[in-house]
Coordinates of C-alpha atoms in Angstrom, one line a residue:
Chain B
M184 CA 66.0 -163.4 119.2
S185 CA 69.4 -163.0 120.1
S186 CA 69.0 -160.0 122.7
V187 CA 66.7 -158.8 125.4
S188 CA 65.7 -155.4 124.7
N189 CA 62.7 -153.2 125.4
T190 CA 62.0 -152.3 121.8
T191 CA 60.6 -154.7 119.3
T192 CA 63.3 -156.0 116.9
I193 CA 61.9 -156.7 113.6
S194 CA 64.0 -158.6 111.1
S195 CA 63.3 -161.0 108.5
V196 CA 64.2 -164.7 108.6
G197 CA 65.5 -165.2 105.0
A198 CA 68.8 -163.6 103.8
P199 CA 68.1 -159.6 103.7
N200 CA 70.1 -159.3 100.3
R201 CA 67.5 -159.5 97.6
R202 CA 69.3 -157.9 94.9
N203 CA 68.0 -160.6 92.6
T204 CA 64.6 -160.3 93.5
E205 CA 64.8 -156.6 92.6
L206 CA 66.0 -157.2 89.3
L207 CA 63.6 -159.7 88.2
M208 CA 60.8 -156.9 89.5
L209 CA 62.7 -154.3 87.7
L210 CA 62.7 -156.1 84.5
F211 CA 58.8 -156.4 85.0
A212 CA 58.6 -152.9 85.8
V213 CA 60.5 -152.0 82.7
A214 CA 58.2 -154.2 80.6
I215 CA 54.9 -152.8 81.9
P216 CA 55.5 -149.3 80.5
V217 CA 56.5 -150.6 77.2
L218 CA 53.4 -152.7 77.0
A219 CA 51.6 -149.6 77.9
Y220 CA 53.3 -147.7 75.1
A221 CA 52.7 -150.4 72.6
N222 CA 49.2 -150.1 73.4
V223 CA 48.6 -146.3 73.1
G224 CA 50.6 -146.7 69.5
L225 CA 48.2 -149.3 68.7
A226 CA 45.0 -147.4 69.7
K227 CA 46.0 -144.0 68.2
N228 CA 47.7 -144.7 64.8
G229 CA 47.1 -148.6 64.4
S230 CA 50.8 -149.4 64.5
V231 CA 53.4 -149.9 67.3
P232 CA 55.0 -146.8 67.6
A233 CA 58.4 -146.3 66.2
G234 CA 60.2 -144.9 69.1
M235 CA 59.5 -147.9 71.1
L236 CA 62.4 -149.6 71.1
G237 CA 64.4 -146.3 71.8
Y238 CA 62.0 -145.4 75.0
G239 CA 62.3 -149.0 76.3
L240 CA 66.0 -148.8 76.1
G241 CA 66.0 -145.4 77.7
L242 CA 63.9 -146.5 80.7
G243 CA 65.8 -150.0 81.1
L244 CA 69.2 -147.9 80.8
I245 CA 68.0 -145.6 83.7
A246 CA 66.5 -148.6 85.9
G247 CA 69.6 -150.6 85.1
V248 CA 72.1 -148.1 86.1
A249 CA 70.0 -147.4 89.4
H250 CA 70.0 -151.0 90.1
V251 CA 73.7 -151.4 89.5
M252 CA 74.6 -148.6 91.9
V253 CA 72.1 -149.9 94.4
R254 CA 74.1 -153.4 94.1
K255 CA 77.3 -151.7 94.7
F256 CA 76.4 -149.0 97.4
A257 CA 73.2 -150.3 99.1
P258 CA 73.3 -154.3 98.8
Y259 CA 70.9 -154.5 101.5
A260 CA 68.3 -152.0 100.6
D261 CA 64.7 -152.8 100.3
P262 CA 64.0 -154.6 97.1
L263 CA 60.7 -153.2 96.3
M264 CA 61.1 -149.5 96.2
L265 CA 63.1 -149.1 93.2
P266 CA 60.9 -151.3 91.1
I267 CA 57.9 -149.4 92.1
A268 CA 59.2 -145.9 91.8
T269 CA 60.6 -147.3 88.2
L270 CA 57.3 -148.6 87.3
L271 CA 55.2 -145.4 88.2
N272 CA 58.0 -143.3 86.5
G273 CA 57.6 -145.3 83.1
L274 CA 53.9 -145.1 83.4
G275 CA 53.9 -141.3 84.1
L276 CA 56.1 -141.0 80.9
V277 CA 53.6 -143.1 79.1
L278 CA 50.8 -141.0 80.0
I279 CA 52.5 -137.9 79.3
Y280 CA 53.4 -139.3 75.9
R281 CA 49.7 -140.1 75.3
L282 CA 48.3 -136.7 76.2
D283 CA 51.2 -135.2 73.8
L284 CA 49.4 -137.1 71.2
E285 CA 46.3 -134.9 71.5
P286 CA 47.0 -132.0 69.7
S287 CA 44.4 -129.6 71.3
I288 CA 46.5 -130.0 74.8
T289 CA 49.9 -129.6 73.3
T290 CA 49.8 -126.3 71.8
K291 CA 52.8 -123.9 71.8
A292 CA 51.1 -121.9 74.5
L293 CA 51.0 -125.1 76.7
G294 CA 54.4 -125.9 76.2
G295 CA 54.3 -128.3 73.3
P296 CA 55.3 -132.1 73.9
R297 CA 56.2 -132.7 77.6
A298 CA 57.1 -136.4 77.4
P299 CA 60.9 -135.6 76.1
G300 CA 61.6 -132.9 78.8
Q301 CA 60.1 -135.6 81.4
L302 CA 62.4 -138.3 80.2
M303 CA 65.2 -136.1 80.5
W304 CA 64.2 -135.0 83.9
S305 CA 63.8 -138.7 84.9
A306 CA 67.4 -139.3 83.8
L307 CA 68.6 -136.3 85.9
A308 CA 66.5 -137.7 88.8
V309 CA 68.2 -141.1 88.7
A310 CA 71.5 -139.5 88.5
L311 CA 70.6 -137.5 91.6
F312 CA 69.3 -140.8 93.3
V313 CA 72.8 -142.2 92.5
A314 CA 74.5 -139.4 93.8
V315 CA 72.6 -139.7 97.1
L316 CA 73.4 -143.3 97.3
V317 CA 77.0 -142.9 96.6
F318 CA 77.8 -139.9 98.8
L319 CA 75.5 -140.3 101.6
K320 CA 77.2 -143.2 103.0
D321 CA 75.1 -143.1 106.4
H322 CA 71.8 -141.4 106.7
R323 CA 72.7 -140.2 110.4
I324 CA 75.3 -137.6 108.8
L325 CA 72.2 -135.6 108.1
Q326 CA 71.4 -135.5 111.6
R327 CA 74.5 -133.1 111.9
Y328 CA 72.5 -130.7 109.9
T329 CA 69.4 -130.5 111.7
Y330 CA 69.4 -126.6 112.1
I331 CA 71.1 -125.9 108.8
S332 CA 68.1 -128.1 107.3
G333 CA 65.4 -125.9 109.2
V334 CA 66.9 -122.7 107.6
A335 CA 67.7 -124.4 104.4
A336 CA 63.6 -125.5 104.0
L337 CA 62.6 -121.8 105.3
L338 CA 64.6 -120.2 102.3
L339 CA 63.5 -122.5 99.9
L340 CA 60.0 -122.0 101.0
V341 CA 60.3 -118.2 100.8
A342 CA 62.4 -118.1 97.7
P343 CA 59.2 -118.1 95.4
M344 CA 57.7 -115.1 96.6
F345 CA 60.2 -113.1 94.8
F346 CA 59.3 -114.4 91.6
P347 CA 56.1 -114.0 89.4
A348 CA 53.2 -116.0 90.3
V349 CA 52.1 -118.7 88.1
N350 CA 48.4 -119.8 87.6
G351 CA 47.6 -118.0 91.1
S352 CA 50.3 -119.7 93.2
K353 CA 54.0 -118.6 93.8
L354 CA 55.6 -122.0 93.9
W355 CA 58.4 -121.4 91.4
I356 CA 61.8 -120.1 91.1
I357 CA 62.1 -118.9 87.6
I358 CA 65.5 -119.0 85.8
P359 CA 65.4 -117.1 82.7
G360 CA 66.2 -119.5 79.8
L361 CA 66.8 -122.6 82.0
G362 CA 63.3 -123.1 83.0
S363 CA 61.6 -123.1 86.5
I364 CA 62.1 -125.2 89.9
Q365 CA 59.6 -126.0 92.5
P366 CA 61.6 -125.8 95.8
G367 CA 58.5 -126.8 97.7
E368 CA 59.2 -130.4 96.7
F369 CA 62.8 -130.4 98.1
A370 CA 61.6 -128.7 101.0
K371 CA 59.5 -131.5 102.2
I372 CA 62.5 -133.7 102.3
I373 CA 64.6 -131.2 104.1
L374 CA 61.7 -130.3 106.4
A375 CA 61.6 -134.0 107.4
I376 CA 65.4 -134.1 108.1
F377 CA 64.9 -131.1 110.5
F378 CA 61.9 -132.5 112.2
S379 CA 63.7 -135.8 112.8
G380 CA 67.0 -134.5 114.0
Y381 CA 65.0 -132.1 116.4
L382 CA 62.5 -134.5 117.7
M383 CA 65.0 -137.1 118.3
V384 CA 66.8 -134.8 120.8
K385 CA 63.9 -133.3 122.2
R386 CA 61.2 -135.8 122.3
D387 CA 61.5 -137.2 125.9
A388 CA 61.4 -133.5 127.1
L389 CA 58.2 -133.1 124.7
A390 CA 56.6 -136.1 125.8
L391 CA 57.3 -136.0 129.3
A392 CA 58.0 -132.6 130.7
S393 CA 54.4 -131.4 130.1
R394 CA 51.5 -129.9 131.9
R395 CA 48.3 -131.5 132.0
F396 CA 45.4 -129.3 130.9
M397 CA 41.6 -130.4 130.2
G398 CA 43.2 -134.1 129.6
L399 CA 45.9 -133.1 126.9
Y400 CA 49.5 -132.8 127.7
L401 CA 51.0 -129.3 126.7
P402 CA 54.9 -129.3 126.4
R403 CA 57.0 -126.5 127.8
G404 CA 57.6 -123.6 125.4
R405 CA 61.0 -123.8 125.3
D406 CA 60.8 -127.6 123.8
L407 CA 58.1 -126.7 121.4
G408 CA 59.2 -123.2 120.6
P409 CA 61.6 -123.8 117.5
I410 CA 59.7 -126.2 115.9
L411 CA 56.3 -124.1 116.4
V412 CA 58.4 -121.2 114.9
I413 CA 59.5 -123.2 112.0
W414 CA 56.0 -124.4 111.4
A415 CA 54.2 -121.2 111.7
L416 CA 56.7 -119.3 109.4
S417 CA 56.2 -122.0 106.6
M418 CA 52.4 -121.8 107.1
M419 CA 52.4 -118.0 106.7
I420 CA 54.6 -118.3 103.6
L421 CA 52.2 -120.9 102.1
V422 CA 49.3 -118.9 102.8
V423 CA 50.9 -115.8 101.1
E424 CA 51.9 -118.0 98.2
T425 CA 48.6 -119.6 98.3
D426 CA 49.8 -123.0 97.6
L427 CA 47.3 -125.0 99.8
G428 CA 48.3 -128.3 98.9
S429 CA 51.7 -128.1 100.3
T430 CA 50.3 -126.5 103.4
L431 CA 48.4 -129.3 104.1
L432 CA 51.5 -131.7 103.4
Y433 CA 53.9 -129.8 105.8
F434 CA 51.4 -129.6 108.5
G435 CA 50.3 -133.2 108.2
L436 CA 54.0 -134.1 108.3
F437 CA 54.5 -131.9 111.4
V438 CA 51.6 -133.5 113.1
V439 CA 52.7 -137.2 112.3
M440 CA 56.2 -136.6 113.3
L441 CA 55.4 -135.2 116.6
Y442 CA 52.9 -138.1 117.0
V443 CA 55.6 -140.9 116.1
A444 CA 58.2 -139.1 118.2
T445 CA 56.0 -138.6 121.6
E446 CA 53.4 -141.2 121.3
R447 CA 50.9 -138.7 122.7
T448 CA 47.7 -139.0 121.1
S449 CA 46.7 -135.3 122.1
W450 CA 49.2 -134.2 119.2
I451 CA 46.5 -135.8 116.9
V452 CA 43.7 -133.7 118.6
F453 CA 45.8 -130.5 118.3
G454 CA 46.5 -131.1 114.6
L455 CA 42.8 -131.8 113.7
L456 CA 41.7 -128.6 115.7
L457 CA 44.6 -126.5 114.2
A458 CA 43.8 -127.9 110.6
A459 CA 40.3 -127.3 110.9
G460 CA 40.7 -123.7 112.2
G461 CA 43.3 -122.9 109.8
A462 CA 41.4 -124.4 106.6
T463 CA 38.2 -122.2 107.9
V464 CA 40.1 -119.0 108.1
V465 CA 41.8 -119.5 104.6
G466 CA 38.8 -120.8 103.1
L467 CA 37.0 -117.6 104.3
T468 CA 39.8 -115.1 103.4
S469 CA 41.4 -116.0 100.4
P470 CA 39.7 -115.7 97.3
H471 CA 41.9 -118.2 95.3
V472 CA 41.0 -121.0 98.1
K473 CA 37.4 -119.9 98.1
V474 CA 36.8 -120.8 94.5
R475 CA 38.2 -124.1 95.0
V476 CA 36.0 -125.0 97.9
D477 CA 32.8 -123.9 96.1
Q478 CA 34.2 -125.6 93.1
W479 CA 34.6 -128.9 95.5
L480 CA 31.3 -128.5 97.2
N481 CA 29.1 -127.8 93.9
P482 CA 31.4 -129.1 90.9
F483 CA 28.3 -129.0 88.7
A484 CA 26.8 -125.5 89.7
G485 CA 26.7 -123.2 86.9
I486 CA 27.2 -125.5 84.0
A487 CA 24.5 -123.7 82.0
Q488 CA 25.8 -120.1 82.5
H489 CA 29.7 -120.5 82.1
G490 CA 30.4 -124.0 81.3
A491 CA 31.7 -127.0 83.3
T492 CA 34.3 -126.4 85.9
E493 CA 37.6 -128.6 85.8
A494 CA 36.4 -130.6 88.9
A495 CA 33.3 -131.4 86.9
Q496 CA 35.3 -132.4 83.8
V497 CA 37.6 -134.7 85.8
M498 CA 34.7 -136.4 87.4
W499 CA 32.9 -136.7 84.0
S500 CA 36.4 -138.4 82.6
F501 CA 36.2 -140.8 85.9
G502 CA 32.5 -141.6 85.2
S503 CA 33.3 -142.5 81.6
G504 CA 36.2 -144.7 82.2
G505 CA 34.0 -147.0 84.6
V506 CA 35.3 -150.1 86.1
L507 CA 37.7 -151.3 83.3
G508 CA 38.3 -148.1 81.6
S509 CA 38.4 -147.4 78.0
G510 CA 41.8 -148.5 77.1
L511 CA 45.1 -146.3 76.7
G512 CA 45.0 -143.8 73.9
Q513 CA 41.2 -144.2 73.7
G514 CA 39.8 -141.6 76.5
Y515 CA 38.8 -138.1 75.9
S516 CA 41.2 -136.3 78.8
R517 CA 41.9 -133.7 76.3
L518 CA 38.2 -132.2 76.9
I519 CA 40.0 -131.3 80.6
G520 CA 40.2 -127.7 80.5
G521 CA 43.1 -125.8 81.5
I522 CA 46.6 -126.3 82.0
G523 CA 46.9 -129.3 84.5
V524 CA 45.7 -132.1 82.4
K525 CA 49.5 -133.7 82.3
S526 CA 50.2 -132.6 85.9
D527 CA 47.9 -132.1 88.6
Y528 CA 44.8 -134.0 86.6
I529 CA 47.0 -137.2 85.2
L530 CA 45.0 -139.4 87.6
A531 CA 41.9 -138.2 85.6
T532 CA 43.3 -140.0 82.5
V533 CA 44.4 -143.0 84.6
G534 CA 41.1 -143.4 85.9
E535 CA 39.2 -142.8 82.4
E536 CA 41.7 -144.9 80.2
L537 CA 42.6 -147.5 82.9
G538 CA 39.3 -147.4 85.0
L539 CA 38.8 -148.1 88.4
C540 CA 40.8 -151.3 88.3
G541 CA 43.7 -149.7 87.0
L542 CA 43.4 -146.5 89.3
M543 CA 43.3 -148.7 92.3
A544 CA 46.5 -150.9 91.2
I545 CA 48.0 -147.6 90.7
L546 CA 47.0 -146.5 94.2
L547 CA 48.0 -149.7 95.6
L548 CA 51.5 -149.4 94.1
Y549 CA 52.0 -146.1 96.0
G550 CA 50.5 -147.8 99.2
L551 CA 53.3 -150.5 98.8
L552 CA 55.8 -147.9 98.4
V553 CA 54.6 -146.1 101.7
E554 CA 54.5 -149.6 103.3
R555 CA 58.2 -150.3 102.5
G556 CA 59.0 -146.7 104.0
V557 CA 57.3 -147.5 107.1
R558 CA 58.6 -151.0 107.3
T559 CA 61.9 -149.3 107.0
A560 CA 61.1 -147.1 109.9
L561 CA 60.3 -149.9 111.9
A562 CA 63.4 -151.9 111.1
A563 CA 65.9 -149.1 111.8
R564 CA 67.6 -149.5 114.7
D565 CA 68.7 -145.7 115.5
P566 CA 65.8 -143.2 116.6
F567 CA 67.0 -140.7 113.9
G568 CA 66.5 -143.3 110.9
K569 CA 63.4 -144.3 112.2
L570 CA 62.0 -140.6 112.4
L571 CA 63.4 -139.6 109.1
A572 CA 61.9 -143.0 107.2
I573 CA 58.7 -142.4 109.0
G574 CA 58.7 -138.6 107.8
L575 CA 59.8 -139.5 104.3
S576 CA 57.1 -142.0 103.7
S577 CA 54.2 -140.2 105.5
A578 CA 55.1 -137.0 103.2
M579 CA 54.7 -139.2 100.4
A580 CA 51.5 -140.7 101.4
L581 CA 50.2 -137.3 102.5
Q582 CA 51.0 -136.1 98.9
V583 CA 49.2 -138.9 97.3
F584 CA 46.3 -138.2 99.6
V585 CA 46.3 -134.8 98.9
V586 CA 46.3 -135.3 95.1
A587 CA 44.4 -138.2 94.6
G588 CA 41.7 -136.8 97.1
G589 CA 41.6 -133.4 95.4
V590 CA 41.2 -135.1 91.9
T591 CA 38.8 -137.6 93.0
G592 CA 36.5 -134.8 94.8
L593 CA 37.3 -136.3 98.4
I594 CA 38.7 -132.7 99.4
P595 CA 39.1 -129.5 97.8
L596 CA 41.5 -129.6 94.7
T597 CA 44.8 -128.2 95.3
G598 CA 47.6 -128.0 92.9
M599 CA 50.1 -130.6 93.5
T600 CA 51.8 -133.4 91.7
M601 CA 51.4 -137.0 91.8
P602 CA 55.0 -138.3 92.9
F603 CA 56.5 -139.9 90.0
L604 CA 53.5 -140.0 87.5
A605 CA 52.8 -136.4 86.8
Q606 CA 54.6 -133.9 84.6
G607 CA 56.8 -131.8 86.7
G608 CA 60.7 -131.8 86.6
S609 CA 61.2 -130.8 90.2
S610 CA 58.8 -133.6 91.7
V611 CA 60.2 -136.4 89.7
V612 CA 63.8 -135.4 91.0
A613 CA 62.7 -134.7 94.8
N614 CA 60.9 -137.9 94.8
W615 CA 63.7 -140.0 93.4
A616 CA 66.0 -138.5 96.1
L617 CA 63.8 -139.2 98.9
V618 CA 63.5 -142.7 97.8
A619 CA 67.3 -142.7 97.7
I620 CA 67.5 -141.8 101.0
L621 CA 64.7 -144.3 102.4
L622 CA 66.9 -146.9 100.3
R623 CA 69.9 -145.8 102.5
I624 CA 68.1 -146.0 105.6
S625 CA 66.9 -149.3 104.7
D626 CA 70.2 -150.8 103.7
T627 CA 71.6 -149.7 107.1
A628 CA 68.6 -151.4 108.6
R629 CA 68.6 -154.5 107.0
R630 CA 72.4 -155.2 107.0
P631 CA 73.0 -158.1 109.1
A632 CA 74.6 -157.4 112.4
P633 CA 78.4 -157.9 112.2
A634 CA 79.2 -161.2 114.7
P635 CA 80.1 -159.8 118.1
A636 CA 83.9 -160.5 119.1
S637 CA 84.4 -163.4 121.9
S638 CA 85.6 -162.0 125.0
P639 CA 86.7 -163.8 127.9
D640 CA 84.4 -162.1 130.7
A641 CA 81.4 -162.5 128.2
E642 CA 80.4 -165.7 129.5
P643 CA 78.6 -164.4 132.9
T644 CA 76.5 -161.9 131.1
Q645 CA 76.0 -163.6 128.0
V646 CA 72.8 -165.3 128.8
V647 CA 70.4 -165.0 125.9
R648 CA 70.4 -168.0 123.2
L649 CA 67.6 -169.3 121.2
Chain N
M180 CA 43.2 -151.9 64.8
S181 CA 40.1 -154.1 65.2
E182 CA 38.0 -153.7 68.3
L183 CA 39.0 -157.3 69.4
T184 CA 42.5 -156.8 69.5
L185 CA 41.9 -153.4 71.6
T186 CA 39.9 -155.1 74.1
V187 CA 42.2 -157.8 74.6
M188 CA 45.1 -155.1 75.0
R189 CA 43.3 -153.0 77.5
L190 CA 42.3 -156.0 79.8
G191 CA 45.7 -157.7 79.2
F192 CA 47.4 -154.6 80.3
L193 CA 45.1 -154.3 83.5
A194 CA 46.0 -157.8 84.1
V195 CA 49.8 -157.4 83.9
L196 CA 49.4 -154.3 86.1
W197 CA 47.9 -156.2 88.6
L198 CA 50.3 -159.0 88.6
F199 CA 52.9 -156.6 89.4
V200 CA 51.1 -155.7 92.5
I201 CA 50.4 -159.4 93.4
V202 CA 53.9 -160.3 92.7
A203 CA 55.0 -157.3 94.7
V204 CA 52.8 -158.4 97.6
Q205 CA 54.4 -162.1 97.3
V206 CA 58.0 -160.4 97.7
I207 CA 57.0 -158.6 100.9
R208 CA 55.3 -161.8 102.3
S209 CA 57.9 -162.9 104.2
D210 CA 57.8 -159.7 106.2
L211 CA 54.2 -160.6 107.0
F212 CA 54.6 -164.2 107.6
G213 CA 58.3 -164.9 108.4
T214 CA 59.3 -162.2 110.9
K215 CA 60.4 -162.8 114.4
V216 CA 57.7 -160.8 115.8
T217 CA 55.0 -163.0 114.4
Q218 CA 56.7 -165.8 116.4
R219 CA 56.4 -164.0 119.6
A220 CA 52.8 -163.3 118.9
A221 CA 52.3 -167.3 118.2
R222 CA 53.8 -167.7 121.8
R223 CA 51.5 -165.1 123.1
A224 CA 48.5 -167.2 121.6
E225 CA 49.9 -170.4 123.2
S226 CA 50.6 -169.0 126.7
G227 CA 47.0 -167.5 126.6
Q228 CA 45.7 -170.8 126.6
R229 CA 48.0 -172.0 128.9
P230 CA 47.4 -170.3 132.6
P231 CA 44.0 -172.6 133.1
Q232 CA 46.0 -175.6 133.1
Q233 CA 48.6 -174.3 135.4
R234 CA 46.1 -173.5 137.7
Q235 CA 44.8 -176.9 137.9
Q236 CA 48.2 -178.6 138.0
A237 CA 49.5 -176.1 140.7
A238 CA 47.0 -176.4 143.2
P239 CA 46.6 -180.4 143.8
A240 CA 50.0 -181.9 143.6
P241 CA 53.0 -179.8 145.1
Q242 CA 54.7 -183.2 145.8
R243 CA 54.6 -184.5 142.1
Q244 CA 56.6 -181.2 141.2
Q245 CA 59.2 -182.2 143.7
N246 CA 59.5 -185.7 141.9
R247 CA 59.7 -184.1 138.6
Q248 CA 62.2 -181.8 139.8
R249 CA 64.7 -184.5 140.3
R250 CA 64.1 -186.1 136.9
G251 CA 65.1 -183.4 134.7
A252 CA 66.3 -179.5 135.9
P253 CA 64.5 -176.7 133.9
S254 CA 66.6 -175.7 131.1
K255 CA 65.2 -172.3 130.1
L256 CA 63.3 -169.4 131.5
V257 CA 60.4 -168.3 129.7
V258 CA 58.4 -165.0 129.5
T259 CA 54.8 -165.8 129.2
E260 CA 53.1 -162.7 130.1
G261 CA 54.1 -159.1 129.6
S262 CA 55.9 -156.7 127.0
L263 CA 58.6 -159.3 127.0
T264 CA 56.2 -162.3 126.0
G265 CA 58.2 -165.2 124.2
T266 CA 61.7 -164.2 125.3
T267 CA 63.6 -167.2 126.5
V268 CA 66.8 -167.2 128.2
A269 CA 68.8 -170.3 128.7
L270 CA 69.5 -171.6 132.2
Q271 CA 73.3 -172.5 132.4
G272 CA 74.0 -172.2 136.2
Q273 CA 74.3 -168.5 136.1
T274 CA 72.3 -166.0 138.2
I275 CA 69.7 -164.1 136.1
T276 CA 68.6 -160.5 137.2
L277 CA 65.4 -159.1 136.6
G278 CA 64.6 -155.3 137.0
R279 CA 64.3 -152.1 135.0
A280 CA 68.1 -151.4 135.4
H281 CA 69.8 -151.6 132.2
D282 CA 72.5 -154.1 133.4
S283 CA 69.6 -156.7 134.1
T284 CA 69.9 -160.0 132.5
I285 CA 66.1 -159.5 131.6
V286 CA 65.4 -155.8 131.3
L287 CA 61.6 -155.4 132.3
D288 CA 59.7 -152.5 130.9
D289 CA 57.3 -152.6 133.3
D290 CA 55.8 -149.6 135.5
Y291 CA 55.5 -152.1 138.4
A292 CA 59.1 -153.2 138.4
S293 CA 61.9 -151.8 140.5
S294 CA 65.4 -151.2 139.1
R295 CA 66.7 -154.5 140.9
H296 CA 63.7 -156.5 141.5
A297 CA 64.5 -159.9 141.9
R298 CA 67.0 -162.6 140.8
I299 CA 67.1 -166.4 140.0
Y300 CA 70.3 -168.5 141.1
P301 CA 70.9 -172.1 141.3
D302 CA 71.8 -173.4 144.6
R303 CA 74.8 -175.9 145.6
D304 CA 72.1 -178.9 144.3
G305 CA 71.0 -177.3 141.1
Q306 CA 67.8 -176.4 142.6
W307 CA 66.7 -172.9 141.1
I308 CA 65.7 -170.2 143.8
V309 CA 63.9 -167.0 143.4
E310 CA 64.7 -164.3 145.4
D311 CA 63.0 -160.9 145.7
L312 CA 65.7 -158.1 146.1
G313 CA 63.5 -155.6 148.1
S314 CA 61.3 -154.5 145.5
T315 CA 58.3 -152.2 145.9
N316 CA 55.5 -154.2 144.6
G317 CA 57.0 -157.5 145.4
T318 CA 57.8 -161.0 143.4
Y319 CA 54.9 -163.4 143.4
L320 CA 55.3 -167.1 143.0
D321 CA 52.1 -168.7 142.2
R322 CA 50.0 -166.5 144.3
A323 CA 52.3 -166.0 147.4
R324 CA 54.6 -162.7 147.8
L325 CA 58.0 -163.8 148.6
T326 CA 59.7 -163.0 151.5
T327 CA 62.7 -165.2 151.5
P328 CA 64.6 -167.1 149.0
T329 CA 62.2 -169.8 147.7
P330 CA 63.0 -172.8 145.5
I331 CA 60.9 -172.7 142.1
P332 CA 59.0 -175.8 141.2
P333 CA 58.7 -175.9 137.5
G334 CA 56.1 -174.6 136.0
A335 CA 55.2 -172.3 138.6
P336 CA 54.6 -168.6 137.5
I337 CA 56.8 -166.0 138.8
R338 CA 55.0 -162.7 138.7
I339 CA 56.7 -159.4 138.9
G340 CA 54.3 -156.5 137.8
K341 CA 52.8 -157.2 134.5
T342 CA 55.2 -159.8 133.5
V343 CA 55.2 -163.7 134.1
I344 CA 58.1 -165.8 133.9
E345 CA 58.1 -169.6 134.0
L346 CA 61.2 -172.1 134.1
R347 CA 60.5 -174.6 131.5
K348 CA 62.3 -178.2 130.6

């Protein structure tokens, strides 16, 4: 303890630079998907797949470039985030490759094999990751763009309205000939930047200048106004676009960040009330959501009349996996109908082929990634970095909760992608960028403080020595 | 492929996956057990056991404390209760100010503390003196509210709001 301050300082005792640990973990993280790849090949064709070397080298190259760049541009960053992201991304690639081997779900109409595209998107994502590390020298630069981020997030959310709906949701910006991007994935990062920049400035006003009403603290309208406007607009857009998962994600992000910034429990109460109200209204009015809720409440209803719902099929696949799973390449996830087997329902394949045991390991990996993010927030010295780190990691946590909860039947199913694991270019790119920002904050937070210059008049005021 | 090979691969893969999780947790173990925050917590536990002893010791023998004072002057000031628990300040002959003001030596984050609450300074003989600086809620030495600058017997708790400070060797 070298200074007396009001805030808790959390710093580790050992050397903060742990790049060699990261390298070892990264090798491990590349080896596991290669093993999984061999596993799939042996189970499906009885031989090690031909592309294994190339695939392993490709993943290794991506990870290696990322590691060298972290070593150069963020030498004190957290040692675990990059290996965990690499492992999840690699496992996702293997799972998509494995599902590509099923002819019935790799038809032309469904887009053919998805693994090569996903590998390309992963490479692109790591390129963006490197770009963020190189060009974002200090995360506090983002603070200058608080209101620009707010507007940009809104534009990103509005944009898909002008494009045709895909599968009942208007989520995509479709560029003819190039493909489609899902701006909502990027909007979550940009919205987190806006919330942190705004709340950092206004948190004292929000927490203290408030009226007490029925035991709850109500802040003044002028403090709350801008944030409420942004929030309400994004909610409206999302409801119009019927993207329920993202609505839940942004709403949760909003509540978490307000709570963290103001330390007022009343925000949680407000948040839960508003969420309950909103969910009821949307559930009663929107037909798209109504179907989802019905399927969630009664997944097995009407199987005799019109076949099993996707929700029921997913549950069967979890059940058939059991505790230890059927083994990679030996499950029957091809039987899950619809278009989401490789994206929304990828956890069902994990649950069937790796079993409860493997699913728990995957969820723990997400938990560790989020934990590193929260840890970064605790260690960050500037309030903007703290809020941004907590915002980004809670966005990741909420997304995992919404997807995993939806697939396992805890909450109604909403179309969202599992970060890193599921097929989907925008999702991979956005999540790698998210990890890059977290690494940048953690590099700043864990960097050892420069030794203070000794000044002659320091002696009378310099007191604390331990 | 034989059934056995596939079973071995299936279980082997799960084992490797879990090994990664366990190794990852080992990597961050230093966060859980090696940070300075945990050290603070340990001191808090230690000080939690201490107050009964102090009470026994403080009441019967003020004279013995006087003797102890001559043998060795206290070398550090320790915060034993309150939000700053575990903080130590070396006593090097300088005046220590306590209060909510940001330029205090020990900045108290305590609703019951005044901005310039008290100061602790050595007199000419090296005896440490605590003086209340006209605080709203008072400074307590042992149980008594301070009215004048008072010498601090070693081990006697000085209470300011929720914060308790001791001088130790």
